[in-house]
mmCIF file of C-alpha atoms in Angstrom:
data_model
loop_
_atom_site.group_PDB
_atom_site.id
_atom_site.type_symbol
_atom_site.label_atom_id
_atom_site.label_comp_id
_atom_site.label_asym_id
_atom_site.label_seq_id
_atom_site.Cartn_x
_atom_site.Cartn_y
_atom_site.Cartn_z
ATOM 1 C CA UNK A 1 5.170 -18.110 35.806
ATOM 2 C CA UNK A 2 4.349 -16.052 32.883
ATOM 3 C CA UNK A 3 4.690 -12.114 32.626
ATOM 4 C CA UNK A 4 1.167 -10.699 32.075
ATOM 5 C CA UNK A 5 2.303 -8.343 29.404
ATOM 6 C CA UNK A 6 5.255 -7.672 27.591
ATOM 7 C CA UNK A 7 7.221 -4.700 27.274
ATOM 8 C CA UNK A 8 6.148 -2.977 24.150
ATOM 9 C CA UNK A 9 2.392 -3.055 25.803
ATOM 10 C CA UNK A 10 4.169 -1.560 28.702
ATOM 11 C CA UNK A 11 5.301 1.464 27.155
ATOM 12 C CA UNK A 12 2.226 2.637 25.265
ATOM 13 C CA UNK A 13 -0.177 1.716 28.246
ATOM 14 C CA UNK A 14 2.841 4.289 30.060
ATOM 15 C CA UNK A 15 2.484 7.305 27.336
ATOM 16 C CA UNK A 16 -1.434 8.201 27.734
ATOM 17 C CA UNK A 17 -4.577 7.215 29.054
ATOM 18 C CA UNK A 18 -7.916 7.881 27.061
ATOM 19 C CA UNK A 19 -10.875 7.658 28.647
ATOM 20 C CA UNK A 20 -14.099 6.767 26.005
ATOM 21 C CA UNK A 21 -17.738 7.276 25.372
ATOM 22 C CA UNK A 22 -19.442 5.083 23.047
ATOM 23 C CA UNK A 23 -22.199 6.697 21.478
ATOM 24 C CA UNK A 24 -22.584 3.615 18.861
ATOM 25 C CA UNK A 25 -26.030 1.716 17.981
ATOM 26 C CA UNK A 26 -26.783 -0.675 16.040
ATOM 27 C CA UNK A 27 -24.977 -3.671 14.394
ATOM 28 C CA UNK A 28 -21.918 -1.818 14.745
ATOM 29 C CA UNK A 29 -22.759 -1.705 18.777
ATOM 30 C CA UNK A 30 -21.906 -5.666 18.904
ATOM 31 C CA UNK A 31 -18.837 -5.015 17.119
ATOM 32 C CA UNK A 32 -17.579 -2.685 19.037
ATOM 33 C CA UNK A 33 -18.553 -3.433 22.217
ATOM 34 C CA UNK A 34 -16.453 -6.449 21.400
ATOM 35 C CA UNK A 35 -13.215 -4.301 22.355
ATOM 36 C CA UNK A 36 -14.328 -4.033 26.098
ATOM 37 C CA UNK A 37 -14.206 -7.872 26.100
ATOM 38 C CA UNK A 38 -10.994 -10.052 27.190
ATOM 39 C CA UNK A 39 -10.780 -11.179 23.403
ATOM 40 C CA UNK A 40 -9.417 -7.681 22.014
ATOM 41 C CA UNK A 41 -8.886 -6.917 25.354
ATOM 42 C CA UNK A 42 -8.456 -2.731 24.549
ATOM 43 C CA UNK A 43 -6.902 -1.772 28.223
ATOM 44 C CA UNK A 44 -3.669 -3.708 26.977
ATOM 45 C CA UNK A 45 -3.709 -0.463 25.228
ATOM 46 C CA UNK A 46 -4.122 2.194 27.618
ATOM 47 C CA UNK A 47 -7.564 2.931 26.928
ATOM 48 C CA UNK A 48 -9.306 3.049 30.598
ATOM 49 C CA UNK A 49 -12.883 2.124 31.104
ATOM 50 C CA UNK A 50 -15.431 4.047 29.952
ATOM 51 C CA UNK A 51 -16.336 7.144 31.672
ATOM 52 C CA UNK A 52 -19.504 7.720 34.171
ATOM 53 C CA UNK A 53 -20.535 11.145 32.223
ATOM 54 C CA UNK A 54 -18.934 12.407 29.024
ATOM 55 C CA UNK A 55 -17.159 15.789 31.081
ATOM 56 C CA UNK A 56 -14.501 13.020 31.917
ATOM 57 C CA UNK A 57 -14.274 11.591 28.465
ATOM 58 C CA UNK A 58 -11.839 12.655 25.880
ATOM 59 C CA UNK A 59 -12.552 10.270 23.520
ATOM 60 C CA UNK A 60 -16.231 9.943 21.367
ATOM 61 C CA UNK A 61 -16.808 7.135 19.744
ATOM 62 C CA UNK A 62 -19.754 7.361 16.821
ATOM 63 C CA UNK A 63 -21.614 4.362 15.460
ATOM 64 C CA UNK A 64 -24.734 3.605 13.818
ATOM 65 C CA UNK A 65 -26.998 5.743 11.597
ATOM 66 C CA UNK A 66 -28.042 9.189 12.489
ATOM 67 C CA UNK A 67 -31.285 11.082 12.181
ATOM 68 C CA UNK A 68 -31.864 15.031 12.595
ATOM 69 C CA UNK A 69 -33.133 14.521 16.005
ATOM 70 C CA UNK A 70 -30.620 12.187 16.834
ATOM 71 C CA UNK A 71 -27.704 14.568 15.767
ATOM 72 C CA UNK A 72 -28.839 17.588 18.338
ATOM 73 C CA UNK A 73 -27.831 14.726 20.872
ATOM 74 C CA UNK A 74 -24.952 14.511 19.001
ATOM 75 C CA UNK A 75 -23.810 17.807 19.674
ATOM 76 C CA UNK A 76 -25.094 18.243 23.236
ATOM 77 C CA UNK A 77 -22.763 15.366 23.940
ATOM 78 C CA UNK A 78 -19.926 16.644 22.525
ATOM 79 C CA UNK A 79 -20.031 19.825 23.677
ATOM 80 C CA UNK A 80 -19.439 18.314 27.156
ATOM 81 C CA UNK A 81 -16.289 16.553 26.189
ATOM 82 C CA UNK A 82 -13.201 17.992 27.903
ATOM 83 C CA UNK A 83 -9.262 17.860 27.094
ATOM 84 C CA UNK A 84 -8.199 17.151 23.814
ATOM 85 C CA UNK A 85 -11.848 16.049 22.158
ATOM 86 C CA UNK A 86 -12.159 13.232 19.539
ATOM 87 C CA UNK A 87 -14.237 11.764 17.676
ATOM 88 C CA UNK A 88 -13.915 7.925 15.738
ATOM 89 C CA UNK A 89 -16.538 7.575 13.176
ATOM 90 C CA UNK A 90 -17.487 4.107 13.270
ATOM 91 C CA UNK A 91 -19.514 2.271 10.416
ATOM 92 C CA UNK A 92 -20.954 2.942 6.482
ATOM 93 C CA UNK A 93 -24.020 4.316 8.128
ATOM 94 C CA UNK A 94 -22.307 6.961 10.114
ATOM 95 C CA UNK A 95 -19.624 7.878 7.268
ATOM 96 C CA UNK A 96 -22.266 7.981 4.855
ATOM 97 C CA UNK A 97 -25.407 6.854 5.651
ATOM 98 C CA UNK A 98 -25.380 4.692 2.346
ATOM 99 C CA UNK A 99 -27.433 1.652 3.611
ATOM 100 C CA UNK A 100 -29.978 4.185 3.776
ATOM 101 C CA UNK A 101 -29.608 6.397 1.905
ATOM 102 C CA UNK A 102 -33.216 5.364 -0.365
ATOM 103 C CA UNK A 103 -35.238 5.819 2.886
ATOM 104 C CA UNK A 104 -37.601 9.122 3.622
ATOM 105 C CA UNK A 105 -36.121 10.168 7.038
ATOM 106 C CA UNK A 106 -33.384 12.163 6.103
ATOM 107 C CA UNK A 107 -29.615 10.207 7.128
ATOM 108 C CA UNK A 108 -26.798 12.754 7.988
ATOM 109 C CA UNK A 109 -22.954 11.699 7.753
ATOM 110 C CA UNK A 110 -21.311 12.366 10.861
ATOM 111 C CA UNK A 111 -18.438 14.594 9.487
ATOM 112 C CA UNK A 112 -21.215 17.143 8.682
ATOM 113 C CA UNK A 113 -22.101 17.680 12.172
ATOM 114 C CA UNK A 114 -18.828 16.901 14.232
ATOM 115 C CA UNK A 115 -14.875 17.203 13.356
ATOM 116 C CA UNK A 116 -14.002 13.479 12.917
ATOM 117 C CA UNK A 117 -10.599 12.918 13.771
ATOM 118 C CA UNK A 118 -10.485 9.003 12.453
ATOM 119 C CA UNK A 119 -12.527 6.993 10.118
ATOM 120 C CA UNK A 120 -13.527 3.392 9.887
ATOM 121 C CA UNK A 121 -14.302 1.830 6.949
ATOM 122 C CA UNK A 122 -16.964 -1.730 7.466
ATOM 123 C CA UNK A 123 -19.908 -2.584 7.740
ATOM 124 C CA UNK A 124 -19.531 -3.710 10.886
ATOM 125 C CA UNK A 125 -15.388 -3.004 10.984
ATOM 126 C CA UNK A 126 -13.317 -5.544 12.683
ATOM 127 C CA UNK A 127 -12.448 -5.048 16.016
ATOM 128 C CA UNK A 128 -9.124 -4.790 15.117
ATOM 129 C CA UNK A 129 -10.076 -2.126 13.026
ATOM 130 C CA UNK A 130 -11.203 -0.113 15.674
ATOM 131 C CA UNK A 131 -8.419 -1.159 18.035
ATOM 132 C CA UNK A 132 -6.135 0.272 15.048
ATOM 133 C CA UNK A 133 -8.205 3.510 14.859
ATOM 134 C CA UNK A 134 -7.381 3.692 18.697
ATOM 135 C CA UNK A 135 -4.090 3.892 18.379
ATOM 136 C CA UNK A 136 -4.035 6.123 14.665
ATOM 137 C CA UNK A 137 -5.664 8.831 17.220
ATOM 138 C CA UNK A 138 -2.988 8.354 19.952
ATOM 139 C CA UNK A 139 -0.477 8.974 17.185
ATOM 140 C CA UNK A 140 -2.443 11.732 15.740
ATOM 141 C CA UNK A 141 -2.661 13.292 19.220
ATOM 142 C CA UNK A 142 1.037 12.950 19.928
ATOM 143 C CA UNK A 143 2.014 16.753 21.238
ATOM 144 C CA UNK A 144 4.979 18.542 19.076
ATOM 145 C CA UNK A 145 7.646 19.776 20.495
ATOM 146 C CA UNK A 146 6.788 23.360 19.692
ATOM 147 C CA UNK A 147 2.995 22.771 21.530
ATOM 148 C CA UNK A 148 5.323 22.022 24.668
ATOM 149 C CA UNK A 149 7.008 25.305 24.329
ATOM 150 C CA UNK A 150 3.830 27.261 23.891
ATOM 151 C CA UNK A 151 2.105 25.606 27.158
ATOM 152 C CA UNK A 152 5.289 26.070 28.900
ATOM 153 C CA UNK A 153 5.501 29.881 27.932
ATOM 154 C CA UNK A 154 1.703 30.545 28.887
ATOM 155 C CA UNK A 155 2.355 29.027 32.292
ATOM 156 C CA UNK A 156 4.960 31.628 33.290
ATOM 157 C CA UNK A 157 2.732 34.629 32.270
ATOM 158 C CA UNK A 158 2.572 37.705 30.894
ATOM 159 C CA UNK A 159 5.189 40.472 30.920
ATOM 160 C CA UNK A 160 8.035 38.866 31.137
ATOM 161 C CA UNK A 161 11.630 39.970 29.815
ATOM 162 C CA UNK B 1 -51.689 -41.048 37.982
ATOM 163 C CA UNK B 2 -49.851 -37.968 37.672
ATOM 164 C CA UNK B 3 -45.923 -37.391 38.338
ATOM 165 C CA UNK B 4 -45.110 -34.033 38.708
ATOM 166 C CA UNK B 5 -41.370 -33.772 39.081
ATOM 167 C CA UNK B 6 -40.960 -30.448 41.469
ATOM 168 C CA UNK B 7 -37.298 -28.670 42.053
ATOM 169 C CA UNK B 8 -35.701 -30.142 44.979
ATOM 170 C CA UNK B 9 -35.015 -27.913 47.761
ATOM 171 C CA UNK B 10 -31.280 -27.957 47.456
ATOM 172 C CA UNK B 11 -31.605 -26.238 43.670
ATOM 173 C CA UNK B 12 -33.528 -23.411 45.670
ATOM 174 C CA UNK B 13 -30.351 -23.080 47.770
ATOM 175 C CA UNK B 14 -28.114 -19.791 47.034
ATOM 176 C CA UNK B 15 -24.930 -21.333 48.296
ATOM 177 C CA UNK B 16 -24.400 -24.332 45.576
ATOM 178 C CA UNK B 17 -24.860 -21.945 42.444
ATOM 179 C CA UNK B 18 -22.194 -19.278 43.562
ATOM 180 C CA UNK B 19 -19.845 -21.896 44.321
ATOM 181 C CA UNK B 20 -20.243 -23.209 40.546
ATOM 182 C CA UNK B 21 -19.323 -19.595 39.696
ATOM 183 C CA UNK B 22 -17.026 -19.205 42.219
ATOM 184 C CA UNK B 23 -15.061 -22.334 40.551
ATOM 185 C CA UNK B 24 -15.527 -20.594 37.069
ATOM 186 C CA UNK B 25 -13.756 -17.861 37.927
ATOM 187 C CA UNK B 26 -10.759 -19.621 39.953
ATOM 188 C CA UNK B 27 -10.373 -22.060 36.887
ATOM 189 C CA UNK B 28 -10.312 -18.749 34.678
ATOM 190 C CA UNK B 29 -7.746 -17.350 37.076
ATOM 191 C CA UNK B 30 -5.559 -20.007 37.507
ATOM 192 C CA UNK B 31 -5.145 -20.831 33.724
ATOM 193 C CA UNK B 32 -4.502 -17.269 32.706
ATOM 194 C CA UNK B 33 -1.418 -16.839 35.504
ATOM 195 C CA UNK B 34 -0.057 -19.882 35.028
ATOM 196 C CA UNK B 35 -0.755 -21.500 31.431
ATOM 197 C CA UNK B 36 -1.029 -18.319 29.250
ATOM 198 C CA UNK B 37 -1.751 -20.388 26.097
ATOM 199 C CA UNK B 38 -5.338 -21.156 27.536
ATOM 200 C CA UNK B 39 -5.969 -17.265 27.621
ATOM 201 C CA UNK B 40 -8.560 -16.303 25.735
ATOM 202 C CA UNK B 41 -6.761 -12.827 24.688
ATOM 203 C CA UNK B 42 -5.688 -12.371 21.079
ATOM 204 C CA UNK B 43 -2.960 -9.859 21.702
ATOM 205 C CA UNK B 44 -4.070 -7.744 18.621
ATOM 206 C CA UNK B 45 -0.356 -6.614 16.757
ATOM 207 C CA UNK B 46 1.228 -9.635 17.399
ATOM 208 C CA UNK B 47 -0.998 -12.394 16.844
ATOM 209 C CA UNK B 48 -3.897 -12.558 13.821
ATOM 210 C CA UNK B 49 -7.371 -13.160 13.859
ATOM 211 C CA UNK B 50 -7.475 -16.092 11.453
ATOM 212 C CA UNK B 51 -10.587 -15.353 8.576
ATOM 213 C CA UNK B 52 -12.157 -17.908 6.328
ATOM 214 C CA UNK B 53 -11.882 -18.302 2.818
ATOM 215 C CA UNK B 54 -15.336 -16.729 2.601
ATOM 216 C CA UNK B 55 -14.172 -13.310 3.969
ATOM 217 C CA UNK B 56 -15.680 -10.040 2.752
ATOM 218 C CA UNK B 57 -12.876 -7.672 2.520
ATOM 219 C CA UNK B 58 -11.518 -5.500 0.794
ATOM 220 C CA UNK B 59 -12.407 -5.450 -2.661
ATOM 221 C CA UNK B 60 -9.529 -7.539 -5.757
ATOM 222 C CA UNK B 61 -9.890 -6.275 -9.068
ATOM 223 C CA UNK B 62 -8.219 -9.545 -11.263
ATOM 224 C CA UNK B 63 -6.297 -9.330 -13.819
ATOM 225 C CA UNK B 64 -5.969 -11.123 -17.522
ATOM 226 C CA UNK B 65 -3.050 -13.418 -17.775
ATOM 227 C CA UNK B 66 -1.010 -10.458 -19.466
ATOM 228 C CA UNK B 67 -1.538 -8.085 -16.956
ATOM 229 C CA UNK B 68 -4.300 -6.098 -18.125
ATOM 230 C CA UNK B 69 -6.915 -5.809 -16.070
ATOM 231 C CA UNK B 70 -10.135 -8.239 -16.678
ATOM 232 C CA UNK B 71 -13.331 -5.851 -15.968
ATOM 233 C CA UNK B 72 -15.752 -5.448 -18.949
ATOM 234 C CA UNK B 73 -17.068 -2.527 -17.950
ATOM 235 C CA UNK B 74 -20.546 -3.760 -18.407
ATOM 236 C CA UNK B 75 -21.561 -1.940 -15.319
ATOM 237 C CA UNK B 76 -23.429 -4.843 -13.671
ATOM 238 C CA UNK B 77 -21.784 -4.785 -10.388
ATOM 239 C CA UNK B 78 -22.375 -1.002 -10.330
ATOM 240 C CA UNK B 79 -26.371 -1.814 -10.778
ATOM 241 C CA UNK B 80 -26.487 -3.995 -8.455
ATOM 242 C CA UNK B 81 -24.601 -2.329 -5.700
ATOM 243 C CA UNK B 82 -27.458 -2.041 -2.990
ATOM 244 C CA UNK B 83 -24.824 1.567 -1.677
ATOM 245 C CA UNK B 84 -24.034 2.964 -4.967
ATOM 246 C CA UNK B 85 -20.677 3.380 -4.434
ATOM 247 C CA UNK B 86 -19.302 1.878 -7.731
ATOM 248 C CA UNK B 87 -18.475 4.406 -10.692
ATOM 249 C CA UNK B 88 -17.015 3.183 -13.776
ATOM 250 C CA UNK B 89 -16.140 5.115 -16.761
ATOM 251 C CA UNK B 90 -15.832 3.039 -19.966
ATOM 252 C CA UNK B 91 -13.597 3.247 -22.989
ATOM 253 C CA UNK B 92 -12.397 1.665 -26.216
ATOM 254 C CA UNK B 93 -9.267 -0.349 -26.449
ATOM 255 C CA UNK B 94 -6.485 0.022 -28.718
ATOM 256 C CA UNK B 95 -6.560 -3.949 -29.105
ATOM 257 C CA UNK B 96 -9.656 -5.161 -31.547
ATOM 258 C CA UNK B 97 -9.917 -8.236 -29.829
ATOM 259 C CA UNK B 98 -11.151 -6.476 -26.088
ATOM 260 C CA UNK B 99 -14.196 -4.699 -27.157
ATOM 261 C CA UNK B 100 -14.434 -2.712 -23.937
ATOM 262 C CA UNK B 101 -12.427 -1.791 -20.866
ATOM 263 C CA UNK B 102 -12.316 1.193 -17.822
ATOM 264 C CA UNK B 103 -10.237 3.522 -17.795
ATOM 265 C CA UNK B 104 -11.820 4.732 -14.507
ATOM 266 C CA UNK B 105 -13.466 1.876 -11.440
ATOM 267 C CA UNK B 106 -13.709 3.671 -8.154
ATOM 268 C CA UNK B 107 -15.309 2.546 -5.338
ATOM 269 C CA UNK B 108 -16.426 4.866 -2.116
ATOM 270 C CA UNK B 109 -14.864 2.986 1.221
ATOM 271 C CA UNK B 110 -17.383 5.198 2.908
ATOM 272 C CA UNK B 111 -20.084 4.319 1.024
ATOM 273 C CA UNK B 112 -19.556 0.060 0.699
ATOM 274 C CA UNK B 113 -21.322 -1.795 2.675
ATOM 275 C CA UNK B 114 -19.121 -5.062 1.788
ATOM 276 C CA UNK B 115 -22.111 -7.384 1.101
ATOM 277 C CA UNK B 116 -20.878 -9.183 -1.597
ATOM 278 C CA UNK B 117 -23.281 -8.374 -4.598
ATOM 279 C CA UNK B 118 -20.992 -6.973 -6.661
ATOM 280 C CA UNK B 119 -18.848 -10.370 -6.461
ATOM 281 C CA UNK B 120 -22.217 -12.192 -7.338
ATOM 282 C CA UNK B 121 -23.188 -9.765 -9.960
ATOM 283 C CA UNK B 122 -19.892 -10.000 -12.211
ATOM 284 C CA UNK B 123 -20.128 -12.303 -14.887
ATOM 285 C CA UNK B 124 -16.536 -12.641 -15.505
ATOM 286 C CA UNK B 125 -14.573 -13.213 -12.124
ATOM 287 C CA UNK B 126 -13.636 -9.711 -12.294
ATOM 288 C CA UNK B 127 -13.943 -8.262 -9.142
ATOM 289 C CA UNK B 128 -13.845 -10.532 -5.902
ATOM 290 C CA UNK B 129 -13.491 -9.571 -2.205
ATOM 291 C CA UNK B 130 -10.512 -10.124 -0.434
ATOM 292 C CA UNK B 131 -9.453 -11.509 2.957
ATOM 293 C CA UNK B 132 -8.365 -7.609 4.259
ATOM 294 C CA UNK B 133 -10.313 -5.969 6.839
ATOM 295 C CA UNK B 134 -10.817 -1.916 5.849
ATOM 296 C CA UNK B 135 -8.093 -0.348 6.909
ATOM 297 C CA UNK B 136 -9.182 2.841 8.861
ATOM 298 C CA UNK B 137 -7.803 6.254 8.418
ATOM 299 C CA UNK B 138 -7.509 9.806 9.823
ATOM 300 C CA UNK B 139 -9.354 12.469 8.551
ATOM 301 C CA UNK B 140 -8.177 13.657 5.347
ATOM 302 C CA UNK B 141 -7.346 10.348 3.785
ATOM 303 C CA UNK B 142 -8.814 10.064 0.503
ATOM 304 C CA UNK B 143 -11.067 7.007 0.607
ATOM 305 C CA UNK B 144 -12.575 6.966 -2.938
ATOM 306 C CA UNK B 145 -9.940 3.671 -4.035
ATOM 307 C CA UNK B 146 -9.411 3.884 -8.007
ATOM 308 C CA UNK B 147 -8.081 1.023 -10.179
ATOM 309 C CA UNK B 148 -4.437 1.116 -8.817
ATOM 310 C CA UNK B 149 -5.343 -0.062 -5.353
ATOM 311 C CA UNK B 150 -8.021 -2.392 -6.164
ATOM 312 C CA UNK B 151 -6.110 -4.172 -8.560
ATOM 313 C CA UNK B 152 -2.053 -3.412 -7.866
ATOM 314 C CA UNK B 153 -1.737 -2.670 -4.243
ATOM 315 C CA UNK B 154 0.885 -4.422 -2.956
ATOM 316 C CA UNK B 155 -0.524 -7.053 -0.520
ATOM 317 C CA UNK B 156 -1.669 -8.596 -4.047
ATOM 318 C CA UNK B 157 2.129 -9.198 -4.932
ATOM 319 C CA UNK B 158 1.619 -8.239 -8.823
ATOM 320 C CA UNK B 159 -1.864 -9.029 -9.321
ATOM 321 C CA UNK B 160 -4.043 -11.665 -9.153
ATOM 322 C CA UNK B 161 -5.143 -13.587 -12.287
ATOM 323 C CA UNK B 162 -8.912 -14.401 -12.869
ATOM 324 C CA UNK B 163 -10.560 -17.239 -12.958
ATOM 325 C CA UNK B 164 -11.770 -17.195 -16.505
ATOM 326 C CA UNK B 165 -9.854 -16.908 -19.798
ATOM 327 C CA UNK B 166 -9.930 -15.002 -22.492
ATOM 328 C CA UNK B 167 -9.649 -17.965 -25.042
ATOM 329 C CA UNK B 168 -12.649 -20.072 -22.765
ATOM 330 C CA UNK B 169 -14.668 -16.765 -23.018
ATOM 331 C CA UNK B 170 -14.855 -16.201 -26.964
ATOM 332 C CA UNK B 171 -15.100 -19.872 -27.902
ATOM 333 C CA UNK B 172 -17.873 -20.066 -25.451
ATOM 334 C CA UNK B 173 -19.389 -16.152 -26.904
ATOM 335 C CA UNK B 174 -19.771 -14.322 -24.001
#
């Protein structure tokens, strides 16, 4: 009988656990709703399924082309992110809004509104790409040695000699 | 006379259509414990997603047979570019024979949309896309790609030669 995974998978799905919210639309929606499927399966990964309400996500996920009204969402959302908050900007449209750019409603790039922490390039990416941009943010997000120390030093209080 | 074929009762039956799924499932679970290689799963880092010839990737700046790179600079590609991301800069040549040539070709990652009119546009084979997906990259990255990674990054292993030649193009007075 086979092993279902082998070790390497073992020890990232061990180091940390995001939890996501997709916030995609669009043709980049199919692509990267892909990632959920068992063909780039993404919880080989360590990535759990995607939350009930974004207060338990850590993890945003932008897609798709944004409009003024559309970005006060945006931010609502967001703002009710907790722990360590990313973003992924997904897609030309939301990096750019090139495609279109020539139209009357005004199209707002994403890293004017939010602090993007990793970018795709496509239009649609891969969903390797995005599996890759998964795992550039789980790098990204490793903490230093020194953030230990400071957590550890604000746990034991104040005045202390 | 009239047939009228109606369902038969035992299609109106619950039972026979979740054991059909039921099955499905089973079948599914059975292969992926015990015959792996029937698993639908491409495990991402280790095994490839295999593309067709036809690919729109990143973008391949050729090259001349000597190296030099083959772009005009007739800004055709940059016209047509439906995302204006292309920016060329154009400039003389040392060499009487090439008339024209860029010292500057940078195209906007953010901006492509990778649809291929730029390949169309180009009257020489100068710019093609490739078979690489975009790679993506944290914030910070500069993603405006000049001349040196379009034409010499290293997946291209020293460059790769266009289609048409320099000899084919003036006898033919393009």
């Amino acid at each position: 009988m086979a092993l279902f995974f082998s070790i390497k998978n073992l020890k990232e799905v061990g180091e940390r656990v995001q939890v996501p919210w997709l916030m995609v639309k669009g043709c980049c929606k199919i692509e990267v709703e892909n990632i959920r499927t068992a063909t780039y399966d993404w919880t080989r990964l360590g990535v759990e399924d995607i939350a009930q309400h974004p207060s338990e996500a850590d993890v945003m996920i932008v897609g798709g082309w944004v409009t003024s009204s559309y970005a006060d969402e945006l931010k609502n959302v967001y703002s009710q992110l907790s722990g360590m908050r990313s973003v992924i900007a997904v897609g030309a449209c939301a990096l750019s809004g090139a495609p279109y750019a020539a139209s009357g409603e005004t199209i707002i790039k994403v890293s004017d509104i939010l602090p993007v922490d990793v970018f795709v390039p496509g239009c649609p990416p891969r969903p390797e790409a995005v599996l890759e941009a998964i795992q550039a943010l789980r790098l990204k997000q490793k903490p230093q040695k020194d953030q230990k120390k400071v957590i550890y030093e604000a746990l034991k209080g104040p005045n202390r000699n | 006379m009239s047939v009228v074929q109606r369902p038969s009762p035992l299609s109106k039956w619950y039972l026979p259509g979740i054991f059909a799924g039921l099955m499905i499932t089973m079948k599914n679970l059975i292969v992926n414990l015990f015959y792996r290689k029937g698993m639908s799963t491409l495990n991402y880092p280790e095994e490839k997603y295999e593309y067709s010839n036809r690919f729109k990737g990143t973008h391949v700046l050729t090259v001349k047979k000597d190296g030099s790179i083959r772009c005009t600079a007739c800004m055709l590609c940059a016209t047509n570019c439906p995302a204006q991301c292309i920016t060329i800069i154009a400039s003389e040549h040392n060499d009487p024979s090439v008339e024209k040539f860029p010292i500057a070709y940078e195209i906007d990652m953010l901006r492509c949309v990778f649809c291929g009119f730029c390949e169309e546009a180009c009257p020489v084979d100068a710019i093609r896309m490739g078979p690489e997906w975009q790679i993506p990259g944290i914030s910070g990255t500069n993603f405006v790609k000049g001349i040196d990674y379009l034409a010499h990054r290293p997946a291209l292993k020293g460059g790769i030669v266009s289609v048409l030649d320099e000899d084919e193009r003036h006898r033919a007075g393009i």
